[in-house]
Short mmCIF file of C-alpha atoms in Angstrom, two decimals:
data_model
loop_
_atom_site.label_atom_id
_atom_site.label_comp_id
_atom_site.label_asym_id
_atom_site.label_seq_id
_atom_site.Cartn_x
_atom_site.Cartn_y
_atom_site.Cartn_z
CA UNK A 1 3.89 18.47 -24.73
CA UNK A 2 1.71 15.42 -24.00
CA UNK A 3 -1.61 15.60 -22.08
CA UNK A 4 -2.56 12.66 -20.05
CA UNK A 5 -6.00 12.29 -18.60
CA UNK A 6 -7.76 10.55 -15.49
CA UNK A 7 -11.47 9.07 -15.41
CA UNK A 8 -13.50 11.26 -13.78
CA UNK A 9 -16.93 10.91 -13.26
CA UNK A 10 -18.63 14.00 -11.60
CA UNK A 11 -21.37 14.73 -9.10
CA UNK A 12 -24.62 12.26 -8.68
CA UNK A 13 -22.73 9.48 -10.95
CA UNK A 14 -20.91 7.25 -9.01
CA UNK A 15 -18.34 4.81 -10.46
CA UNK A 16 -18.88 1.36 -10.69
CA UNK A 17 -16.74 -1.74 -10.49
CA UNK A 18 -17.21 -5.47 -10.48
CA UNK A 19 -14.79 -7.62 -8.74
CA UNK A 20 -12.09 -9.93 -10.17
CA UNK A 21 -9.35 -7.25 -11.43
CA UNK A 22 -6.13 -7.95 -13.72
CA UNK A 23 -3.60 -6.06 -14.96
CA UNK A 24 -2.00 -3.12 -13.38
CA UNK A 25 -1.70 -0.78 -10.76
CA UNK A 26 -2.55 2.37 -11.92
CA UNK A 27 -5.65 4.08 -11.64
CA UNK A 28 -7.28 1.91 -13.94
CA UNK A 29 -6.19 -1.84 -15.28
CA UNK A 30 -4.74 -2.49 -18.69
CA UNK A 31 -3.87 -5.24 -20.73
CA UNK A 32 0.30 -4.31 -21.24
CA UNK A 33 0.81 -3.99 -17.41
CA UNK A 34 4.07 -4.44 -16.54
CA UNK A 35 5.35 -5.09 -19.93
CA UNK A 36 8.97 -4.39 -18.85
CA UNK A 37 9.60 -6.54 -21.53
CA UNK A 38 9.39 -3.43 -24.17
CA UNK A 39 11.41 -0.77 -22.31
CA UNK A 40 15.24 -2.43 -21.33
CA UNK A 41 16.11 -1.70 -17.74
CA UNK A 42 19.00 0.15 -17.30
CA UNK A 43 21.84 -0.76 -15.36
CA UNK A 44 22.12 0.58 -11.83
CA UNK A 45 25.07 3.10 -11.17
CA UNK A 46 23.88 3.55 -7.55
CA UNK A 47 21.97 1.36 -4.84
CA UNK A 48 19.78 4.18 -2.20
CA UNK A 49 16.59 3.65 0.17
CA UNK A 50 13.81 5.51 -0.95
CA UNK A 51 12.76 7.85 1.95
CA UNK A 52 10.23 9.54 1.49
CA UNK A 53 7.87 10.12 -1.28
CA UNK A 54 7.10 13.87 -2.62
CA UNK A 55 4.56 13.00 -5.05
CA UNK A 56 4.29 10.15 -8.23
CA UNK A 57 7.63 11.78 -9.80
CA UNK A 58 9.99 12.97 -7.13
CA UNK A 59 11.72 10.97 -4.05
CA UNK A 60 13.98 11.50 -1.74
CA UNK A 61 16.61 8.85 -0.81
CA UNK A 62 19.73 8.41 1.32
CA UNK A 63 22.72 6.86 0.25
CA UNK A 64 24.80 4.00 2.16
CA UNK A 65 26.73 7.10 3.69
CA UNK A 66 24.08 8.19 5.26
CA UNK A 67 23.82 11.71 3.14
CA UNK A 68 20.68 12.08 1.11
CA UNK A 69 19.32 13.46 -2.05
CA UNK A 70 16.25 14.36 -4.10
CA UNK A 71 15.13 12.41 -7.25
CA UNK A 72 13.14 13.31 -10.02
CA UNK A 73 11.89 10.34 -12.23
CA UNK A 74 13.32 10.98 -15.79
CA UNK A 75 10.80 10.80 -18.54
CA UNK A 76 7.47 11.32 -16.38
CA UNK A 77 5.06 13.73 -15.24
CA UNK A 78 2.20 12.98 -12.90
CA UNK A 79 -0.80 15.31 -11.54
CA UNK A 80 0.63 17.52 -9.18
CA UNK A 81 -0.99 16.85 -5.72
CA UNK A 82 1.05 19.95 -3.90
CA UNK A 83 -0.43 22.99 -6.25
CA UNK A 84 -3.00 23.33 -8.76
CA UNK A 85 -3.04 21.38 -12.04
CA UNK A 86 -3.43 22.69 -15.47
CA UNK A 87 -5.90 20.61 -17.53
CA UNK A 88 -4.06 21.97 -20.67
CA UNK A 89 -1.21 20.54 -19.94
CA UNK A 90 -2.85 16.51 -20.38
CA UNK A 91 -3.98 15.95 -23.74
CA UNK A 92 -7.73 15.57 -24.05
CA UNK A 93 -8.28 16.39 -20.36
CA UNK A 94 -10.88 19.30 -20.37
CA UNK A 95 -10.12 22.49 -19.02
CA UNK A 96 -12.47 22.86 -16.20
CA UNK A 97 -12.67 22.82 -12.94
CA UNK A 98 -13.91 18.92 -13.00
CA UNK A 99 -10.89 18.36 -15.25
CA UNK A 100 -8.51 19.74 -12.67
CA UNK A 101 -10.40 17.97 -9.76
CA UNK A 102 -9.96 14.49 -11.66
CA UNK A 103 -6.15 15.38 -12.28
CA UNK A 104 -5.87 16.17 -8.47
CA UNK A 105 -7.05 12.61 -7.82
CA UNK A 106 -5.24 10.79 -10.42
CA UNK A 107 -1.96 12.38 -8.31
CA UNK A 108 -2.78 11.26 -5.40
CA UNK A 109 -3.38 8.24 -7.28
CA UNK A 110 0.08 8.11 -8.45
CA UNK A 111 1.64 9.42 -4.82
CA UNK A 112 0.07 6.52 -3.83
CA UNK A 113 1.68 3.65 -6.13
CA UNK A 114 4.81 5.23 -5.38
CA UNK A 115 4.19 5.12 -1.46
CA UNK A 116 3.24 1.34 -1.93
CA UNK A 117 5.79 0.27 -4.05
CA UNK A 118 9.19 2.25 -3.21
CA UNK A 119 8.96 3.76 0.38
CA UNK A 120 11.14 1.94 2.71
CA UNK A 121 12.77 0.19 -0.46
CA UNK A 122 16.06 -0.19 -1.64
CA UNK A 123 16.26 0.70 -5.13
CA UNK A 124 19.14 1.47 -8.11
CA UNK A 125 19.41 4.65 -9.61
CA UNK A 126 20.29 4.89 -13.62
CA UNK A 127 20.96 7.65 -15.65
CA UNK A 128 20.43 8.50 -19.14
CA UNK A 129 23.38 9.58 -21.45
CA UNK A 130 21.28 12.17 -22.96
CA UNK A 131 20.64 14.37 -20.07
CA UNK A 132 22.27 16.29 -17.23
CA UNK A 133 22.66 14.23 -14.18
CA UNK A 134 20.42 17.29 -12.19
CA UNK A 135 17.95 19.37 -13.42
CA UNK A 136 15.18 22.13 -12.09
CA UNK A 137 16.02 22.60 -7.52
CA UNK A 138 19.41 20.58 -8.28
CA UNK A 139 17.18 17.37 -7.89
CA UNK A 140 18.72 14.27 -9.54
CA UNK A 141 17.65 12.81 -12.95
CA UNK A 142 17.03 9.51 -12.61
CA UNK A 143 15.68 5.88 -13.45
CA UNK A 144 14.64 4.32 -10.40
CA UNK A 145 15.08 0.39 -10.81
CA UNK A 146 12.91 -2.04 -8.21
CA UNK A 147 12.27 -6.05 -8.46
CA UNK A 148 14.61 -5.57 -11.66
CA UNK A 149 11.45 -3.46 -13.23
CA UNK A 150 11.59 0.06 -14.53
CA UNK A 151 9.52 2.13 -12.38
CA UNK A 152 9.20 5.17 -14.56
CA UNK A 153 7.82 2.99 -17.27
CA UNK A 154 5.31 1.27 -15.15
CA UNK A 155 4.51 4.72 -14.04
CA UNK A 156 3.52 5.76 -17.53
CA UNK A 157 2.42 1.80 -18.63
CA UNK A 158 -0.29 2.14 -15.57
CA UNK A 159 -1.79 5.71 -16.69
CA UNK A 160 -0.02 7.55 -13.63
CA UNK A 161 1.67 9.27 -15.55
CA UNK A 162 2.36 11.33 -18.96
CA UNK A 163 5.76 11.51 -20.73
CA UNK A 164 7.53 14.30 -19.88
CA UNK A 165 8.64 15.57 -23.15
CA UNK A 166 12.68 15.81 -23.24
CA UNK A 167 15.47 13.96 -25.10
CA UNK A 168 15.88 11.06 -22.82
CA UNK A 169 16.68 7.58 -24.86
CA UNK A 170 13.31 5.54 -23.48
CA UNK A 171 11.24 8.24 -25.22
CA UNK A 172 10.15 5.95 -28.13
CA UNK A 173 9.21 3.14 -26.11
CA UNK A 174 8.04 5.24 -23.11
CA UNK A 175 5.22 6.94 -26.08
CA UNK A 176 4.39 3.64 -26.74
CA UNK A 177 3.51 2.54 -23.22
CA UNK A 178 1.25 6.21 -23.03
CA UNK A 179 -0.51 5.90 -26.02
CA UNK A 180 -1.43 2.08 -25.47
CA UNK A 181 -2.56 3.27 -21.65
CA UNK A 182 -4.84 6.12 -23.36
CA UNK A 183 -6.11 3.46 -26.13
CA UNK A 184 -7.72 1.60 -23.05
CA UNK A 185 -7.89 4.35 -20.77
CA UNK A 186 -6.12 3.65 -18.00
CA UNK A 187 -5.26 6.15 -15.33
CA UNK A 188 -5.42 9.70 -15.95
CA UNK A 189 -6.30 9.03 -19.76
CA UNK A 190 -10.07 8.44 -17.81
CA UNK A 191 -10.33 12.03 -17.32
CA UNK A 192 -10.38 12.55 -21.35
CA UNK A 193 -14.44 11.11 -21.09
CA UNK A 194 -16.42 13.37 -23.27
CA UNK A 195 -18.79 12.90 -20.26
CA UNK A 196 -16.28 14.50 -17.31
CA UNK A 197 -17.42 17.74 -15.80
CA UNK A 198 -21.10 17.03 -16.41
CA UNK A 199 -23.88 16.36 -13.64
CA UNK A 200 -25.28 13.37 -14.42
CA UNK A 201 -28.40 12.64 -12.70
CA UNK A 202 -28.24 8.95 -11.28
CA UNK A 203 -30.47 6.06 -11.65
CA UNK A 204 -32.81 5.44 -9.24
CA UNK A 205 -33.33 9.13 -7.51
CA UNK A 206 -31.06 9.42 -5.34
CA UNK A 207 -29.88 12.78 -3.82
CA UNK A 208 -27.62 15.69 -5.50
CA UNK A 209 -24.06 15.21 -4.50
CA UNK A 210 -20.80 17.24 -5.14
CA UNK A 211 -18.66 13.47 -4.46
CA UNK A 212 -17.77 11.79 -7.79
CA UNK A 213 -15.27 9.08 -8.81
CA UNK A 214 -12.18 9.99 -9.95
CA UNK A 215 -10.96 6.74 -10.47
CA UNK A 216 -11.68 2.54 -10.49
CA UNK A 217 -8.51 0.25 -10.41
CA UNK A 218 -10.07 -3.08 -10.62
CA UNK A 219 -7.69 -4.88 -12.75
CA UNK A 220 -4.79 -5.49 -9.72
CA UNK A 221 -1.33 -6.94 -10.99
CA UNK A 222 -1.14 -10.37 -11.19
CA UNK A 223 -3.73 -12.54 -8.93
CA UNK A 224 -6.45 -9.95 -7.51
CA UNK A 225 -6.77 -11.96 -4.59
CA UNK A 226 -2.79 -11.67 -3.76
CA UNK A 227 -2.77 -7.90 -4.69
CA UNK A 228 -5.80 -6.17 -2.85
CA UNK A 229 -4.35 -2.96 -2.47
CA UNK A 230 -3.13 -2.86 -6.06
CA UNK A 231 -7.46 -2.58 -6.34
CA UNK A 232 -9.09 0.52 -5.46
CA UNK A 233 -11.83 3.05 -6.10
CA UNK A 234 -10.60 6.98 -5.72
CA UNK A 235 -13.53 9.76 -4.68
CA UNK A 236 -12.77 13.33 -5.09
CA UNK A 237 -15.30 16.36 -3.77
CA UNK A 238 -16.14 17.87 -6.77
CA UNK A 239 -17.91 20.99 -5.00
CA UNK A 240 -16.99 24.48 -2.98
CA UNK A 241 -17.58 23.12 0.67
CA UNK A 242 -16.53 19.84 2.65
CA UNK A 243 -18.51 16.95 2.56
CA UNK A 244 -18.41 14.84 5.81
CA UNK A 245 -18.10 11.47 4.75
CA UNK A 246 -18.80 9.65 8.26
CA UNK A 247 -21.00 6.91 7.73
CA UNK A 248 -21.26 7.02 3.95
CA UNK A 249 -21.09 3.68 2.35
CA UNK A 250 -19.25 2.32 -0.96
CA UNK A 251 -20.82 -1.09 -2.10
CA UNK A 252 -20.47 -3.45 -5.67
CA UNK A 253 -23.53 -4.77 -7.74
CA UNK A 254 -22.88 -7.86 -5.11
CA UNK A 255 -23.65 -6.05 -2.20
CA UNK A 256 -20.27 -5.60 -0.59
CA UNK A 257 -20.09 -2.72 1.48
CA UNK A 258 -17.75 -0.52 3.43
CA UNK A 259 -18.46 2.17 5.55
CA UNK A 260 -16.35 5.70 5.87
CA UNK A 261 -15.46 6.66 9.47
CA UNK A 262 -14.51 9.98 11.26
CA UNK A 263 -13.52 11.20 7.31
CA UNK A 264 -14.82 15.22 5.61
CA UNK A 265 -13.67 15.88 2.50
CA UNK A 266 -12.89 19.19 1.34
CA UNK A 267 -13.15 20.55 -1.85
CA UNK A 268 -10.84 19.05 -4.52
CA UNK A 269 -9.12 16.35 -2.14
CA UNK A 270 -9.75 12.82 -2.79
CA UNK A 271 -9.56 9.82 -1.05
CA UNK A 272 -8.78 6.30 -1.87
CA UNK A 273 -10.52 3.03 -0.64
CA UNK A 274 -7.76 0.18 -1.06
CA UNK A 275 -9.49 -3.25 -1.15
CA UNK A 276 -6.66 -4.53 1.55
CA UNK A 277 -5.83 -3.52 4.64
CA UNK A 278 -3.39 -0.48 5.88
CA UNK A 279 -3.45 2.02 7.89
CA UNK A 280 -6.38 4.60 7.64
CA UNK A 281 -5.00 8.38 7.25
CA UNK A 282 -7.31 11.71 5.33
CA UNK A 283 -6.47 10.31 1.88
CA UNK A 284 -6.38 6.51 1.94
CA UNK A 285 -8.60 4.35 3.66
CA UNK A 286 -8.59 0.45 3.78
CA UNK A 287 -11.81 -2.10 3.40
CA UNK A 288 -9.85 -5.05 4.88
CA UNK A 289 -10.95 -7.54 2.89
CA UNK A 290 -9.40 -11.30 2.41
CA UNK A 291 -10.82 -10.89 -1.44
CA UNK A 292 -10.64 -9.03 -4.25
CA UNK A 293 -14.30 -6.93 -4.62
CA UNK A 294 -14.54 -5.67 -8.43
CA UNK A 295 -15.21 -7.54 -11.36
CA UNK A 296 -12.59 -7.05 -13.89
CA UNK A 297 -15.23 -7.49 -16.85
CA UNK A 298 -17.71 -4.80 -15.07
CA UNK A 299 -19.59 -3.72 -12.20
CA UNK A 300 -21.66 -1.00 -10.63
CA UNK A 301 -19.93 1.42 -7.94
CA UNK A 302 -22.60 2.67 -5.92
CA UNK A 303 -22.08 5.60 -2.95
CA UNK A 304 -24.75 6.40 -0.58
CA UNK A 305 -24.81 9.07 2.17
CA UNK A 306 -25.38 8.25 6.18
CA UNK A 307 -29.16 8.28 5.45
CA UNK A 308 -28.72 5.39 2.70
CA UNK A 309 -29.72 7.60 -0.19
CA UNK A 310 -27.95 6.90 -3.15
CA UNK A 311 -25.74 9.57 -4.55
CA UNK A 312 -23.48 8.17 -6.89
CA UNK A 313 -24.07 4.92 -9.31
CA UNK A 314 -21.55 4.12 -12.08
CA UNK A 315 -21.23 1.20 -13.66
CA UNK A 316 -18.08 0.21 -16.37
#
């Protein structure tokens, strides 16, 4: 089996990000985003709505008759977001409990692409020749085809996601994709840092923290400015107890700033701060910005509690 990993940057560090972002939408950018041009996209058998979304692999859908079904994504696995995760199962990811808080993130990460890009949607439905048309729960093995893209490619193209090892006909190409998104470390492949799991003490003295980043998406698809929520930053509590987040600011090297609200966050849950607007829920909150914030060439993420105090600085 392939491992896939997820930047994660523990306790006092805190993950940095300059604005102007390019490439894709998974937890990190990349320069192949969206290369549909190197897997071919199946032809639809069946057109369904997505839903609901389980988690980055699975989806339920109804068909024009109203009846519905479950879907599992052929040829991808991302971070589980219901149960635990098992850092041996994502190549290079280290087996600790930092390496299963960053994988916990990067799912929620990839819950949340799906969410953005297929709930509510009408999508087609492929199959490969190679498999069974259901697998594991009776769930349906499927390609899901949107805006005449592959979305289990992009899935694994954007770091959301590893190949799931089987004898589906994309596997060649769908390698490819995963080991070009670990090459720049995009996603998950993040959490492979030699330095994930350590305690870092940050820059200027600020205070001891169990909040780290598990992720920076600068690099949105196509024009940053059109894309904000394809740009985010993704904070996971590292640590035993909940850490109430109410009045806890993110800000850039540029001084941008946004302030939590009414937000604690227990251990191992993460939450990501979309540069665009939504709605605010317990995992994803929403700066509401007309602009993209971090610099695709680099920047400084820097976290400080209700008092001001710094607690996590990161630059990249």
């Amino acid at each position: 089996m392939r491992r896939l990993t997820f930047g994660f940057v523990v306790v006092l560090v805190v993950a940095a990000g300059c604005s102007g972002f390019t490439g894709g939408p998974s937890g990190s950018a990349g320069t192949a985003v969206d290369g549909q041009s190197a897997v071919d996209v199946p032809e639809s058998a069946v057109t369904v709505t997505v839903t609901a979304v389980v988690d980055g692999d699975t989806i339920q859908v109804a068909y024009e008759n109203g009846t519905g079904d479950t879907v599992r994504l052929v040829g991808v696995d991302t971070p589980e977001v219901h149960a635990e995760n098992d850092p041996a199962e994502f190549e290079g990811v280290p087996e600790t409990d930092a390496g299963a808080s960053c994988l916990r993130g990067a799912g929620t990460n990839a819950s949340s692409l799906a969410k953005q890009r297929l709930l509510g949607e009408t999508v087609g439905l492929a199959f490969d020749p190679n498999l069974n048309r259901r697998g594991y729960y009776d769930r349906l093995l499927a390609y899901v085809v949107h805006d005449e893209a592959l979305f289990n490619y992009r899935l694994v193209e954007t770091g959301h996601a590893r190949v799931y090892d089987s004898e589906f006909t994309r596997a060649e190409r769908f390698y490819a994709a995963e080991d070009a998104a670990r090459s720049d470390r995009r996603g998950l492949w993040r959490c492979t840092d030699q330095s994930a799991g350590t305690r870092t003490a940050i820059a200027d003295g600020g205070t001891a923290s169990a909040v780290a980043v598990a992720d920076i998406h600068a690099d949105a698809a196509d024009n940053d400015n059109e894309n904000l929520n394809d740009e985010y930053i993704t904070l996971t509590n590292a640590g035993d107890a909940p850490v109430d987040l109410s009045g806890w600011t993110v800000s850039d090297a540029a001084g941008h700033q946004y302030t939590f609200a009414n937000l604690t966050l227990d251990p191992n849950a993460s939450v990501t701060l979309y540069t665009g607007s939504g709605t605010d829920t317990d995992t994803e909150r929403y700066w509401g910005r007309d602009g993209a914030v971090w610099n695709n060439d680099g920047d400084t993420v820097i976290v400080r509690n209700a008092s001001g105090e710094t607690v996590l600085r990161q630059s990249y």
